[in-house]
Coordinates of C-alpha atoms in Angstrom, one line a residue:
Chain T
M1 CA -16.5 10.2 45.5
E2 CA -13.9 13.8 45.2
K3 CA -10.8 12.5 45.5
E4 CA -12.2 9.3 42.3
N5 CA -12.7 12.3 40.1
N6 CA -9.4 14.0 41.2
F7 CA -7.7 11.0 40.0
F8 CA -9.4 10.7 36.5
T9 CA -9.0 14.6 36.3
N10 CA -5.2 14.0 36.5
K11 CA -4.9 11.2 34.5
L12 CA -6.6 12.4 31.6
F13 CA -4.0 16.3 31.8
G14 CA -1.3 13.7 32.6
W15 CA -2.6 11.8 29.4
L16 CA -3.2 14.7 26.9
I17 CA 0.1 16.7 28.1
K18 CA 2.1 13.7 27.0
S19 CA 0.6 13.5 23.8
A20 CA 0.9 17.1 23.0
K21 CA 4.6 16.4 23.7
W22 CA 4.7 13.8 21.6
Y23 CA 2.9 15.0 18.6
G24 CA 3.7 19.0 18.3
S25 CA 1.0 21.8 18.3
E26 CA -0.9 19.9 15.4
F27 CA -2.5 18.3 18.2
Y28 CA -3.5 20.9 20.2
I29 CA -5.7 21.8 16.4
T30 CA -7.2 18.6 17.2
V31 CA -7.9 18.8 20.7
I32 CA -9.4 22.4 20.1
G33 CA -11.1 21.4 16.9
C34 CA -13.3 17.7 19.3
I35 CA -13.8 20.5 22.1
I36 CA -16.0 22.6 19.8
I37 CA -17.4 20.2 17.7
L38 CA -18.2 18.4 21.2
A39 CA -19.8 21.0 22.7
I40 CA -21.8 22.0 19.8
I41 CA -23.2 18.7 19.5
I42 CA -23.6 18.8 23.1
I43 CA -25.9 21.6 21.9
T44 CA -27.8 19.8 19.6
V45 CA -28.5 16.9 21.6
F46 CA -29.8 19.1 24.4
A47 CA -31.0 21.8 22.9
P48 CA -34.7 21.5 24.6
F49 CA -33.2 21.7 27.9
I50 CA -30.6 24.0 26.8
A51 CA -33.3 26.8 24.9
P52 CA -35.3 28.9 27.2
N53 CA -37.9 29.6 24.2
N54 CA -40.1 28.0 21.4
P55 CA -37.5 28.6 18.5
I56 CA -40.7 28.9 16.6
K57 CA -43.3 31.2 18.9
F58 CA -43.4 34.9 19.0
V59 CA -42.3 35.3 22.8
G60 CA -41.3 38.9 22.7
E61 CA -41.1 42.9 20.9
T62 CA -39.5 42.5 17.6
F63 CA -36.6 43.7 17.2
S64 CA -35.4 44.1 20.6
P65 CA -31.1 43.8 20.8
P66 CA -29.5 41.8 23.2
S67 CA -30.9 41.7 27.2
S68 CA -31.4 39.9 29.9
E69 CA -34.4 38.2 29.0
F70 CA -33.6 37.5 25.3
F71 CA -29.7 36.7 25.7
M72 CA -29.0 37.0 21.4
G73 CA -32.4 39.2 21.0
T74 CA -35.8 38.5 19.0
D75 CA -35.7 38.4 14.9
N76 CA -38.9 40.7 12.8
L77 CA -41.4 38.6 14.4
G78 CA -40.3 38.1 18.0
R79 CA -38.8 35.1 18.2
D80 CA -36.0 34.8 20.3
V81 CA -32.7 34.7 18.3
F82 CA -30.5 32.2 21.0
S83 CA -33.6 29.6 20.6
R84 CA -33.4 29.4 17.4
V85 CA -29.0 29.4 17.1
I86 CA -30.2 26.2 19.0
Y87 CA -32.0 24.5 17.9
G88 CA -30.5 25.2 14.2
A89 CA -27.5 23.5 14.9
R90 CA -30.0 20.0 14.6
V91 CA -30.4 20.6 11.2
V92 CA -26.9 22.2 9.6
L93 CA -25.0 18.9 11.8
S94 CA -27.2 16.3 10.3
I95 CA -26.9 18.0 6.6
A96 CA -24.0 18.1 7.0
L97 CA -22.5 14.8 8.4
L98 CA -25.4 12.7 6.0
S99 CA -24.4 14.9 3.1
S100 CA -20.9 14.0 3.7
I101 CA -21.7 10.0 4.7
F102 CA -23.4 10.1 1.5
S103 CA -20.5 11.2 -0.9
A104 CA -18.2 8.9 1.1
I105 CA -20.3 5.3 0.9
V106 CA -20.4 6.6 -3.5
G107 CA -17.3 8.4 -4.4
V108 CA -14.8 5.7 -2.0
P109 CA -15.5 2.5 -2.9
L110 CA -15.7 3.7 -7.2
G111 CA -12.6 5.5 -6.7
L112 CA -11.0 2.4 -5.4
L113 CA -13.1 0.3 -8.3
S114 CA -11.7 2.7 -11.0
G115 CA -7.9 2.9 -9.4
F116 CA -7.7 -0.5 -8.8
I117 CA -9.2 -2.2 -11.9
G118 CA -7.8 0.5 -14.3
G119 CA -8.4 0.7 -18.4
K120 CA -11.7 2.0 -20.1
I121 CA -13.6 1.9 -16.7
D122 CA -11.2 4.0 -15.2
R123 CA -11.1 6.0 -18.1
I124 CA -15.2 6.7 -18.1
L125 CA -15.2 7.2 -14.8
S126 CA -12.4 9.5 -13.8
L127 CA -13.7 11.9 -17.5
I128 CA -17.1 11.5 -14.9
M129 CA -16.2 12.9 -11.9
D130 CA -13.7 16.1 -13.2
S131 CA -16.9 17.1 -15.0
I132 CA -18.4 17.1 -11.8
Y133 CA -15.7 18.8 -10.3
S134 CA -15.3 20.8 -12.9
F135 CA -18.2 22.9 -12.1
P136 CA -18.8 25.1 -8.9
G137 CA -19.8 23.5 -6.2
L138 CA -22.3 25.3 -4.9
I139 CA -24.1 25.9 -8.2
L140 CA -24.2 22.6 -8.6
A141 CA -25.4 21.5 -5.6
I142 CA -28.3 24.3 -6.3
A143 CA -29.7 22.9 -9.8
M144 CA -29.6 19.3 -7.4
A145 CA -31.7 20.7 -5.3
A146 CA -33.9 22.9 -7.2
L147 CA -34.5 19.0 -9.0
L148 CA -34.6 17.7 -5.3
G149 CA -36.8 19.4 -3.7
P150 CA -37.5 21.0 -0.4
G151 CA -36.2 18.5 3.1
I152 CA -33.4 17.1 4.8
I153 CA -32.3 14.3 3.1
N154 CA -32.3 15.8 -0.4
I155 CA -31.0 18.7 0.7
S156 CA -28.3 16.6 1.9
I157 CA -28.1 14.3 -1.4
A158 CA -27.8 17.3 -3.3
I159 CA -24.6 18.7 -1.6
A160 CA -23.4 14.6 -1.6
F161 CA -23.5 14.6 -5.0
V162 CA -21.2 18.6 -5.3
Y163 CA -18.4 16.3 -2.9
I164 CA -18.8 12.9 -4.9
P165 CA -15.4 13.8 -7.2
T166 CA -13.2 14.7 -4.2
Y167 CA -13.5 11.0 -2.1
F168 CA -13.3 9.7 -5.9
R169 CA -10.0 11.4 -6.6
M170 CA -8.9 10.9 -3.5
S171 CA -9.4 7.1 -3.0
R172 CA -8.5 6.5 -6.6
G173 CA -5.1 8.4 -6.4
H174 CA -4.6 6.6 -2.9
T175 CA -5.4 2.9 -4.7
L176 CA -2.7 3.9 -7.6
S177 CA 0.1 4.4 -5.2
V178 CA -0.8 1.7 -3.5
K179 CA -1.9 -1.4 -5.2
E180 CA 2.0 -0.9 -7.2
E181 CA 2.9 -1.8 -2.8
L182 CA 5.5 -5.0 -2.8
Y183 CA 3.0 -6.3 0.0
I184 CA 0.0 -6.2 -2.8
E185 CA 2.4 -8.4 -5.0
A186 CA 3.2 -10.8 -2.0
A187 CA -1.0 -11.2 -1.5
K188 CA -1.1 -11.8 -5.5
S189 CA 1.6 -15.1 -4.4
L190 CA -0.1 -15.8 -2.0
G191 CA -3.0 -17.0 -4.2
A192 CA -5.6 -14.1 -3.3
K193 CA -8.4 -13.0 -5.3
S194 CA -8.8 -9.8 -6.4
S195 CA -11.4 -8.7 -4.0
T196 CA -9.5 -10.3 -1.4
I197 CA -6.3 -7.9 -2.2
L198 CA -9.3 -4.8 -2.9
I199 CA -11.0 -5.1 0.7
N200 CA -7.7 -6.5 2.7
Y201 CA -4.9 -4.9 1.8
I202 CA -5.6 -2.1 -0.8
F203 CA -8.8 -0.8 1.4
P204 CA -7.0 0.1 4.3
N205 CA -4.2 1.4 3.1
V206 CA -6.3 3.9 1.6
I207 CA -9.1 4.3 5.0
Q208 CA -7.0 6.4 6.7
S209 CA -6.4 9.2 4.2
I210 CA -10.3 9.3 3.6
V211 CA -11.0 9.8 7.3
V212 CA -9.2 13.8 7.0
V213 CA -10.9 14.4 4.0
F214 CA -14.2 13.6 5.7
S215 CA -13.6 16.0 8.6
L216 CA -12.3 18.6 5.9
N217 CA -15.8 17.7 3.8
I218 CA -18.2 18.7 6.4
A219 CA -16.8 22.1 7.1
D220 CA -17.5 22.4 3.4
A221 CA -20.6 21.0 3.3
I222 CA -21.3 23.4 6.8
L223 CA -20.6 25.9 4.2
T224 CA -22.6 24.8 1.1
A225 CA -25.8 24.2 3.3
A226 CA -25.8 27.0 4.8
G227 CA -25.5 29.1 1.6
L228 CA -28.1 26.7 0.1
S229 CA -30.9 27.7 2.2
F230 CA -29.7 31.3 2.7
L231 CA -30.9 31.1 -1.2
G232 CA -33.9 29.8 -0.1
L233 CA -33.6 26.2 -1.2
G234 CA -33.0 24.9 2.5
I235 CA -35.4 24.1 4.6
P236 CA -38.5 25.7 4.6
P237 CA -39.5 27.8 7.1
P238 CA -40.1 28.3 10.6
T239 CA -38.0 25.9 11.1
P240 CA -34.4 27.1 12.7
D241 CA -31.9 27.2 9.9
W242 CA -29.2 29.1 10.3
G243 CA -28.9 29.8 6.4
M244 CA -32.2 31.0 6.2
D245 CA -31.7 33.6 9.2
L246 CA -28.7 35.0 7.8
S247 CA -30.8 35.7 4.5
Q248 CA -33.7 36.8 6.4
G249 CA -31.8 39.1 8.7
K250 CA -29.7 40.2 6.3
A251 CA -33.0 43.0 5.2
F252 CA -32.9 44.1 9.4
L253 CA -28.9 45.4 9.4
P254 CA -29.5 48.7 7.8
S255 CA -32.3 50.1 10.7
G256 CA -29.5 48.6 13.3
S257 CA -30.8 45.2 14.3
W258 CA -27.5 43.5 13.9
W259 CA -27.7 40.6 16.8
I260 CA -30.1 38.8 14.2
I261 CA -27.7 37.5 11.6
T262 CA -24.8 37.8 13.7
F263 CA -25.0 35.4 16.0
P264 CA -26.0 32.7 13.1
G265 CA -23.7 33.8 11.2
I266 CA -20.6 33.1 14.3
M267 CA -22.4 29.6 14.5
I268 CA -21.5 29.0 11.3
S269 CA -18.2 30.2 11.5
L270 CA -17.4 28.1 14.1
T271 CA -18.5 24.8 13.2
T272 CA -16.9 25.3 10.3
L273 CA -13.3 25.9 12.2
G274 CA -14.1 23.2 14.5
F275 CA -14.1 20.5 11.6
S276 CA -11.0 21.9 9.8
M277 CA -9.7 22.0 12.9
I278 CA -9.9 17.9 13.4
G279 CA -9.4 17.3 9.7
E280 CA -5.6 19.8 9.9
G281 CA -5.0 18.0 12.6
L282 CA -5.6 14.2 12.2
N283 CA -4.2 15.2 8.9
E284 CA -0.5 15.2 10.1
I285 CA -1.3 13.3 13.6
L286 CA -2.2 10.1 10.8
N287 CA 0.5 10.7 7.9
P288 CA 2.7 7.5 8.9
R289 CA 5.3 9.3 7.9
I290 CA 4.9 11.0 11.7
T291 CA 3.8 8.4 13.9
E292 CA 6.0 5.5 12.5
R293 CA 9.1 5.1 14.9
Chain G
M1 CA 17.8 -39.7 -10.5
V2 CA 16.5 -37.0 -8.8
K3 CA 14.0 -35.4 -10.1
N4 CA 13.0 -31.7 -11.9
L5 CA 10.6 -29.2 -9.1
V6 CA 11.0 -27.1 -12.3
E7 CA 12.1 -26.8 -15.3
V8 CA 12.5 -23.6 -17.4
R9 CA 12.5 -24.1 -21.4
N10 CA 13.5 -20.8 -23.5
L11 CA 12.3 -18.2 -21.2
K12 CA 12.1 -14.5 -22.5
K13 CA 10.6 -11.3 -21.3
Y14 CA 11.1 -8.6 -23.4
F15 CA 9.4 -5.3 -21.1
P16 CA 8.4 -2.6 -24.1
V17 CA 10.2 0.4 -23.7
Q18 CA 7.6 3.4 -22.1
K19 CA 8.3 6.6 -24.4
G20 CA 6.6 9.6 -25.3
F21 CA 3.8 10.5 -27.7
V22 CA 6.0 11.5 -30.4
E23 CA 9.2 9.5 -30.2
T24 CA 6.4 7.0 -30.4
L25 CA 4.4 9.1 -33.8
L26 CA 8.9 9.0 -35.3
A27 CA 9.7 5.5 -34.3
R28 CA 9.8 3.3 -36.7
K29 CA 10.0 -0.2 -34.1
I30 CA 8.9 -0.7 -30.4
D31 CA 12.4 -0.8 -28.3
Y32 CA 12.5 -3.8 -25.8
I33 CA 14.0 -4.2 -22.4
K34 CA 15.0 -8.1 -23.3
A35 CA 15.5 -8.6 -19.2
V36 CA 15.7 -12.5 -19.9
D37 CA 17.4 -13.2 -22.5
D38 CA 16.3 -17.7 -23.4
I39 CA 17.1 -19.1 -20.3
S40 CA 16.6 -22.9 -19.9
F41 CA 17.4 -24.5 -16.5
N42 CA 16.2 -27.0 -13.7
I43 CA 15.7 -26.9 -10.3
R44 CA 16.0 -30.7 -9.2
K45 CA 13.6 -31.4 -5.9
G46 CA 15.1 -30.8 -2.6
E47 CA 18.2 -28.4 -4.1
V48 CA 19.1 -24.7 -3.6
F49 CA 19.7 -23.7 -6.6
G50 CA 21.5 -20.2 -7.0
L51 CA 20.9 -17.4 -9.7
A52 CA 24.0 -15.2 -9.3
G53 CA 24.8 -11.7 -11.4
E54 CA 25.5 -8.2 -11.3
S55 CA 22.6 -5.8 -10.5
G56 CA 20.4 -5.8 -13.8
S57 CA 21.4 -9.1 -15.7
G58 CA 17.8 -10.8 -15.0
K59 CA 18.3 -12.3 -11.5
T60 CA 14.5 -11.1 -10.1
T61 CA 12.7 -11.6 -13.2
T62 CA 13.2 -15.2 -13.9
G63 CA 12.8 -15.8 -10.5
R64 CA 9.3 -13.5 -10.8
L65 CA 8.6 -15.7 -14.1
I66 CA 8.2 -19.2 -12.4
L67 CA 5.9 -17.5 -9.9
R68 CA 4.0 -16.3 -13.0
L69 CA 4.1 -12.5 -11.0
T70 CA 4.9 -11.2 -14.1
E71 CA 3.5 -13.0 -18.0
P72 CA 6.8 -14.6 -19.5
T73 CA 6.7 -13.5 -23.5
E74 CA 7.7 -16.7 -24.4
G75 CA 9.0 -19.8 -23.1
K76 CA 7.5 -22.8 -20.8
I77 CA 8.0 -22.6 -17.1
F78 CA 7.3 -26.6 -15.7
F79 CA 7.1 -26.9 -12.2
N80 CA 6.5 -30.5 -11.5
N81 CA 5.5 -31.5 -15.2
T82 CA 2.4 -29.8 -15.2
D83 CA 3.1 -26.3 -17.9
I84 CA 2.1 -23.7 -15.7
S85 CA 3.5 -20.9 -18.7
S86 CA 0.1 -21.3 -20.0
L87 CA -2.4 -22.3 -17.1
S88 CA -5.5 -19.0 -16.5
P89 CA -5.4 -16.6 -13.9
T90 CA -7.7 -19.1 -11.8
E91 CA -5.8 -22.0 -12.0
M92 CA -2.4 -20.6 -11.3
R93 CA -4.5 -19.8 -7.6
G94 CA -3.9 -23.5 -6.7
F95 CA -0.4 -23.9 -7.5
R96 CA 0.6 -20.9 -5.4
K97 CA -0.1 -22.6 -2.9
R98 CA 3.4 -24.9 -3.7
M99 CA 5.2 -21.7 -4.2
Q100 CA 6.2 -18.6 -2.6
I101 CA 8.8 -16.3 -3.2
I102 CA 10.8 -14.0 0.0
F103 CA 11.6 -10.5 -1.7
Q104 CA 14.1 -8.4 -1.1
D105 CA 12.6 -5.7 1.5
P106 CA 10.8 -7.5 4.2
Y107 CA 9.4 -4.3 5.1
A108 CA 8.0 -3.5 1.9
S109 CA 6.0 -7.2 1.8
L110 CA 3.9 -6.8 5.2
N111 CA 0.9 -4.9 4.7
P112 CA 1.2 -2.2 6.9
R113 CA -1.8 -2.2 8.3
M114 CA -2.5 -6.1 9.0
K115 CA -1.6 -7.6 12.2
I116 CA 2.2 -9.8 11.7
G117 CA 0.0 -13.2 12.9
D118 CA -2.9 -12.0 10.6
S119 CA -0.1 -11.6 7.7
I120 CA 1.8 -15.1 8.0
G121 CA -1.8 -16.5 8.4
H122 CA -3.2 -15.1 6.0
S123 CA -2.7 -17.8 2.9
L124 CA -4.4 -20.2 5.1
L125 CA -7.5 -18.7 4.7
I126 CA -7.1 -17.7 1.4
H127 CA -7.2 -21.2 0.4
K128 CA -9.2 -22.1 2.7
I129 CA -7.3 -24.6 4.5
C130 CA -8.7 -24.0 8.0
D131 CA -11.0 -21.3 10.0
E132 CA -9.5 -18.5 12.6
D133 CA -8.7 -20.6 15.6
E134 CA -7.0 -22.9 14.1
K135 CA -4.6 -20.2 12.3
R136 CA -4.1 -18.6 15.4
K137 CA -2.4 -22.3 16.5
K138 CA -0.8 -22.9 13.1
V139 CA 0.8 -19.4 13.2
L140 CA 2.2 -19.9 16.8
N141 CA 3.4 -22.9 15.6
I142 CA 5.5 -21.7 12.3
M143 CA 6.6 -18.5 14.3
E144 CA 8.3 -20.7 16.5
N145 CA 9.8 -22.8 13.9
V146 CA 11.5 -19.4 12.6
G147 CA 12.2 -18.3 15.8
L148 CA 9.7 -15.2 15.8
T149 CA 9.8 -15.2 19.6
P150 CA 7.9 -14.6 22.0
T151 CA 4.8 -15.6 19.4
N152 CA 2.1 -14.3 21.6
V153 CA 3.3 -10.7 22.0
L154 CA 4.7 -10.3 18.8
Y155 CA 1.6 -12.0 16.6
G156 CA -0.9 -9.1 17.7
K157 CA 2.1 -6.1 16.8
Y158 CA 2.4 -4.0 13.4
P159 CA 4.8 -4.6 10.6
H160 CA 6.9 -1.0 11.7
Q161 CA 6.9 -2.2 14.8
L162 CA 9.3 -4.9 14.7
S163 CA 12.9 -5.3 13.8
G164 CA 14.5 -5.6 10.5
G165 CA 15.8 -9.2 11.4
Q166 CA 12.4 -10.1 13.0
R167 CA 10.2 -8.5 9.8
Q168 CA 12.4 -11.0 7.3
R169 CA 11.7 -13.8 9.7
A170 CA 8.1 -12.8 9.5
V171 CA 7.9 -13.3 4.7
I172 CA 9.4 -16.1 5.9
A173 CA 7.4 -17.9 7.7
R174 CA 4.7 -16.9 6.0
A175 CA 5.9 -18.1 3.0
L176 CA 6.4 -21.4 4.9
I177 CA 2.7 -21.8 6.1
L178 CA 1.2 -23.2 3.5
Q179 CA 4.1 -26.0 3.0
P180 CA 5.5 -25.6 -0.4
D181 CA 7.7 -27.1 -2.6
L182 CA 10.0 -24.4 -3.4
I183 CA 11.0 -21.4 -1.8
V184 CA 11.7 -18.0 -4.2
A185 CA 14.4 -16.7 -2.6
D186 CA 15.0 -13.0 -4.3
E187 CA 18.2 -11.9 -2.3
P188 CA 16.8 -12.5 1.2
I189 CA 19.3 -11.3 3.0
A190 CA 20.5 -8.3 0.9
M191 CA 18.8 -5.4 3.2
A192 CA 19.2 -7.6 7.4
D193 CA 22.1 -6.1 9.0
V194 CA 25.2 -7.8 8.6
S195 CA 24.8 -9.3 12.4
V196 CA 21.8 -11.3 11.8
R197 CA 22.0 -12.0 7.8
A198 CA 24.1 -15.1 8.8
T199 CA 21.6 -16.5 11.7
L200 CA 19.2 -16.3 9.2
L201 CA 20.9 -17.8 6.2
K202 CA 20.5 -20.6 8.7
L203 CA 17.2 -20.2 9.4
M204 CA 17.0 -21.1 6.2
I205 CA 18.6 -24.0 5.8
D206 CA 17.5 -25.6 8.6
L207 CA 14.1 -25.3 8.0
K208 CA 14.7 -26.2 4.2
H209 CA 15.4 -29.8 6.3
E210 CA 12.1 -29.5 9.1
F211 CA 9.8 -28.4 5.7
N212 CA 11.2 -31.1 2.3
L213 CA 12.4 -26.8 0.7
T214 CA 13.8 -26.8 -2.7
Y215 CA 14.5 -23.2 -3.0
L216 CA 15.6 -20.8 -6.4
F217 CA 18.4 -18.7 -4.5
I218 CA 19.0 -15.4 -6.0
T219 CA 21.9 -13.2 -5.1
H220 CA 24.6 -11.0 -5.9
D221 CA 26.4 -12.0 -3.4
L222 CA 28.8 -14.8 -4.3
A223 CA 30.0 -15.8 -1.5
T224 CA 26.7 -16.6 0.5
T225 CA 25.8 -18.6 -2.9
K226 CA 28.6 -20.9 -1.9
Y227 CA 27.7 -21.1 2.7
I228 CA 24.1 -22.2 0.9
C229 CA 23.5 -23.4 -2.5
D230 CA 23.7 -27.4 -4.3
R231 CA 24.3 -25.5 -7.7
I232 CA 24.2 -22.4 -9.8
A233 CA 24.0 -20.6 -12.6
I234 CA 25.8 -17.1 -13.0
M235 CA 23.8 -15.0 -14.9
Y236 CA 24.6 -11.8 -18.0
L237 CA 22.5 -9.4 -19.1
G238 CA 19.9 -12.1 -19.5
K239 CA 21.3 -14.9 -20.5
I240 CA 23.3 -17.6 -18.8
F241 CA 26.9 -17.8 -18.7
E242 CA 27.4 -20.8 -16.7
T243 CA 25.7 -23.9 -14.6
G244 CA 26.5 -26.7 -12.6
N245 CA 27.2 -28.3 -9.4
I246 CA 29.3 -25.1 -7.2
Y247 CA 32.3 -27.2 -6.8
D248 CA 32.6 -27.0 -10.5
V249 CA 32.6 -23.2 -10.7
Y250 CA 34.2 -22.4 -7.9
S251 CA 36.6 -24.1 -8.3
N252 CA 37.1 -24.2 -11.9
P253 CA 35.1 -21.7 -13.6
K254 CA 35.3 -21.6 -17.3
H255 CA 33.7 -18.2 -18.2
P256 CA 35.7 -15.1 -18.3
Y257 CA 32.8 -13.7 -16.3
T258 CA 32.8 -16.1 -13.6
E259 CA 36.4 -15.7 -12.8
A260 CA 35.7 -12.4 -12.7
L261 CA 32.4 -12.4 -10.0
L262 CA 34.7 -15.3 -8.2
S263 CA 37.7 -13.0 -7.7
A264 CA 35.7 -10.5 -6.3
V265 CA 34.5 -12.6 -3.8
P266 CA 37.0 -11.4 -0.5
I267 CA 39.3 -14.6 1.0
P268 CA 38.8 -14.8 5.0
D269 CA 42.9 -14.4 5.3
P270 CA 45.0 -11.2 5.9
K271 CA 48.5 -12.7 3.7
A272 CA 45.8 -14.2 0.7
R273 CA 46.9 -12.6 -2.7
R274 CA 44.1 -12.5 -5.3
K275 CA 44.0 -11.2 -8.8
H276 CA 42.0 -8.3 -9.4
L277 CA 39.7 -9.7 -12.3
I278 CA 36.9 -7.0 -11.9
P279 CA 36.0 -6.2 -15.6
G280 CA 36.0 -2.4 -16.2
G281 CA 32.6 -0.6 -17.6
E282 CA 29.0 -1.2 -16.4
I283 CA 27.3 -2.7 -17.6
P284 CA 26.1 -2.9 -21.2
S285 CA 21.7 -1.7 -22.0
P286 CA 20.1 -4.7 -22.3
I287 CA 17.8 -2.3 -24.7
N288 CA 20.9 -2.6 -27.8
P289 CA 22.9 -5.7 -25.9
P290 CA 26.3 -6.2 -27.9
P291 CA 26.0 -8.4 -30.8
G292 CA 28.0 -12.1 -30.4
C293 CA 28.6 -13.0 -27.0
R294 CA 27.2 -10.1 -25.0
F295 CA 30.1 -10.2 -22.1
H296 CA 33.2 -9.4 -25.2
P297 CA 33.0 -5.4 -24.5
R298 CA 33.9 -6.1 -21.2
C299 CA 36.3 -9.5 -21.0
P300 CA 39.4 -10.0 -21.0
H301 CA 40.5 -12.6 -23.4
T302 CA 38.2 -10.8 -26.7
M303 CA 38.3 -12.7 -29.9
D304 CA 37.4 -12.3 -33.2
I305 CA 34.6 -14.5 -33.5
C306 CA 33.2 -13.1 -29.8
S307 CA 32.2 -10.4 -31.7
K308 CA 30.2 -11.8 -34.4
E309 CA 28.8 -14.9 -33.4
E310 CA 26.9 -15.8 -29.6
P311 CA 28.8 -19.2 -28.2
E312 CA 26.1 -21.4 -27.3
L313 CA 26.0 -23.2 -23.8
I314 CA 28.7 -26.7 -23.7
D315 CA 28.3 -29.2 -21.6
L316 CA 31.9 -30.2 -20.0
G317 CA 30.9 -32.7 -18.3
N318 CA 28.9 -33.7 -15.2
N319 CA 25.9 -31.3 -16.0
H320 CA 28.9 -27.6 -16.0
L321 CA 27.6 -25.7 -19.1
V322 CA 29.3 -22.8 -20.4
A323 CA 28.9 -20.3 -22.9
C324 CA 32.5 -19.2 -23.8
H325 CA 34.5 -19.2 -27.5
L326 CA 37.4 -19.8 -24.5
K327 CA 36.0 -22.6 -22.9

C-alpha cells in the first residue's frame, strides 16, 4: 500500500517538474493559485468538521485575544472568530462563483451575437454595455443590491450585473477578429449556416480567453461582495460573512481588538490572490502562441 | 462538343476605397478598386483551367466571385447553366456542395479547435448527408485517398500538430469529401515546401481523374500551369489579356505581357539563353488604371493607339483570344 502511494507521489512530482520546465514560471503561479483555492474549497465543504465551535453561538468571553482555546480569539459577542472565518468562506465563494457564472451566461452570448451580426444590433448593444461599464462597479452593485434586497442569489445578480460588460467586450472583440479568419470563410464555402459557424467555429476559438477572464473575474467579485457586505448590503447577520465581520469589527480596533478584523481580511486577500494567480497563469499557458510548437 | 461547367459573363467587382471622415466630406465621388473589370470566360467540364497573372491582377477575387464568397458588382456566373449570381444565400447553400475551394494557406483555413477528421467531415453533417458513424468511415476513406496516413492517428490530431504538406492534404480532402464538380484551387501549392510541391500537384491530377473533377487553378507560377492546365487565361489589372489552349499560349504568345511572363519561367537547361523581357516598374494602381490598354506604360511595343483605345479580345482561331493592338 505504501509503495503504491510512493509511486503515485513520484509520478505526480515528475509531472509537475516536467510541466514547470515546459511552461516556466507561469506554471508555478497557476499551481500555487490552485493550491490556495483548493484549500479554501476543502475548508468550505468540510466546515462543520473543521470548525471547533458553532459560528453563531456565544461560546466564550467577549474580546478574548487569540489563545489555545480560541485560535483566533472571540468577537464583541463572544463568538469564535476562527469558526466564523471558516464558515464565511461558504458565503463568499458561492456569491463569487454564482455572480461570475451569471454574468458569463449573459455576457458571452450577447458578445458573440453582437460581434457576429454587427450593424445596428452591435452598435446598440455596445452602447448599452459601455454605459454600464462606465459606472463605478461598486456603486452600481450597491444600487442593484439595494433594489433587489438581501440574499445570496440577489447579491450574486447585483454583482453579476456589474461584470456583464467585461464578458461582453471580451467575447465581442474576439469574435470580431476570429470572424475574419480564413477558416470561417472556408466554413462558408462548405455551405455552413451562420448558426453553425457561430457555434462550431467561432465559439470554441473565443471561449479559451473567457476562461481567463472568468477566474480573474471571480477574484474581483469576491472584493465586490466583501465591499457590499461591509456596507451592510450583504447577507444579513448573524450569518458568518467576511465582509460583514470586517465592518463590525472595525469599531473595536481602537480598543486593541485587532484579531476581529485581521483574520477575515487575510482570508479575503488570500482568496482573491488565489483566483488572480490562476487567472494570470492560465492566461500565459492557454495563450496559443506559447503552447504552439 | 464539351459542355461548359462554368460560364462567366462580363463579371465585375469594384471595391469601394475606405477613406477618412474628412476626405469623405470633401470628395465628390467614391473611388473604387477595380479588382475584376469586365471579364468573360468558360470552364469546360473535366478540364483544368489556369488563371495566371501578377499579384494584384484579380485572380483570387475571380475565384472567390465564382464561389459567391464575394458578391459581384455586375455580371453573371452560370454553373451548369444555372445563374448562381442571382441566387439567395439559402439557395446558394445547396450549390456549395458542388463547388469547393482550396485556399492558399492551409493552416489558416483549418479551424484550430477542431480535429482534422472533424474538419474534413464537417460538411457531411452540414448538408445532412450522413450520421456521425458513417462520417468517420467516409473521412478515413478520403484521407486514404489523399495520402493522409496513418489515417486512424491523424483523424484525432489538431491542425498545429500536422506538417505543412499534411495540412494541405487535409484541405484537399475536405474539398473532395462532398464529391464536388468544380474545385477552385487558389495557389494551392504556393505555401508548400518546394520538396512537396510536385507531390501535391501529382496528387491533384490523380484525384481529378479519380473523382471526375474540374479545376480552376489560380497561380502566379507559369511553370506550374504548364504542368497541370489544359487552358489558361492571363490576367492583368482585372482584365483578361490572353486566353487559349495551354499549347497555343505557350508556343505562340501573342500578348507582350504573356511573352514577358513566359520569359521569366526558368528553363531546365543551363546552356539555354533566354530573352529577358521582364517589364519594368510595378503593376499600376487598380483605382486609376491607365487609359487605353492597361499594360501600355510598361509595354515594350507601345504605339499611339495603345494609350487611347482599349483593345478588345480578338479570336485568332482555335479559341485563342488576345486583347492587344499589335496582335
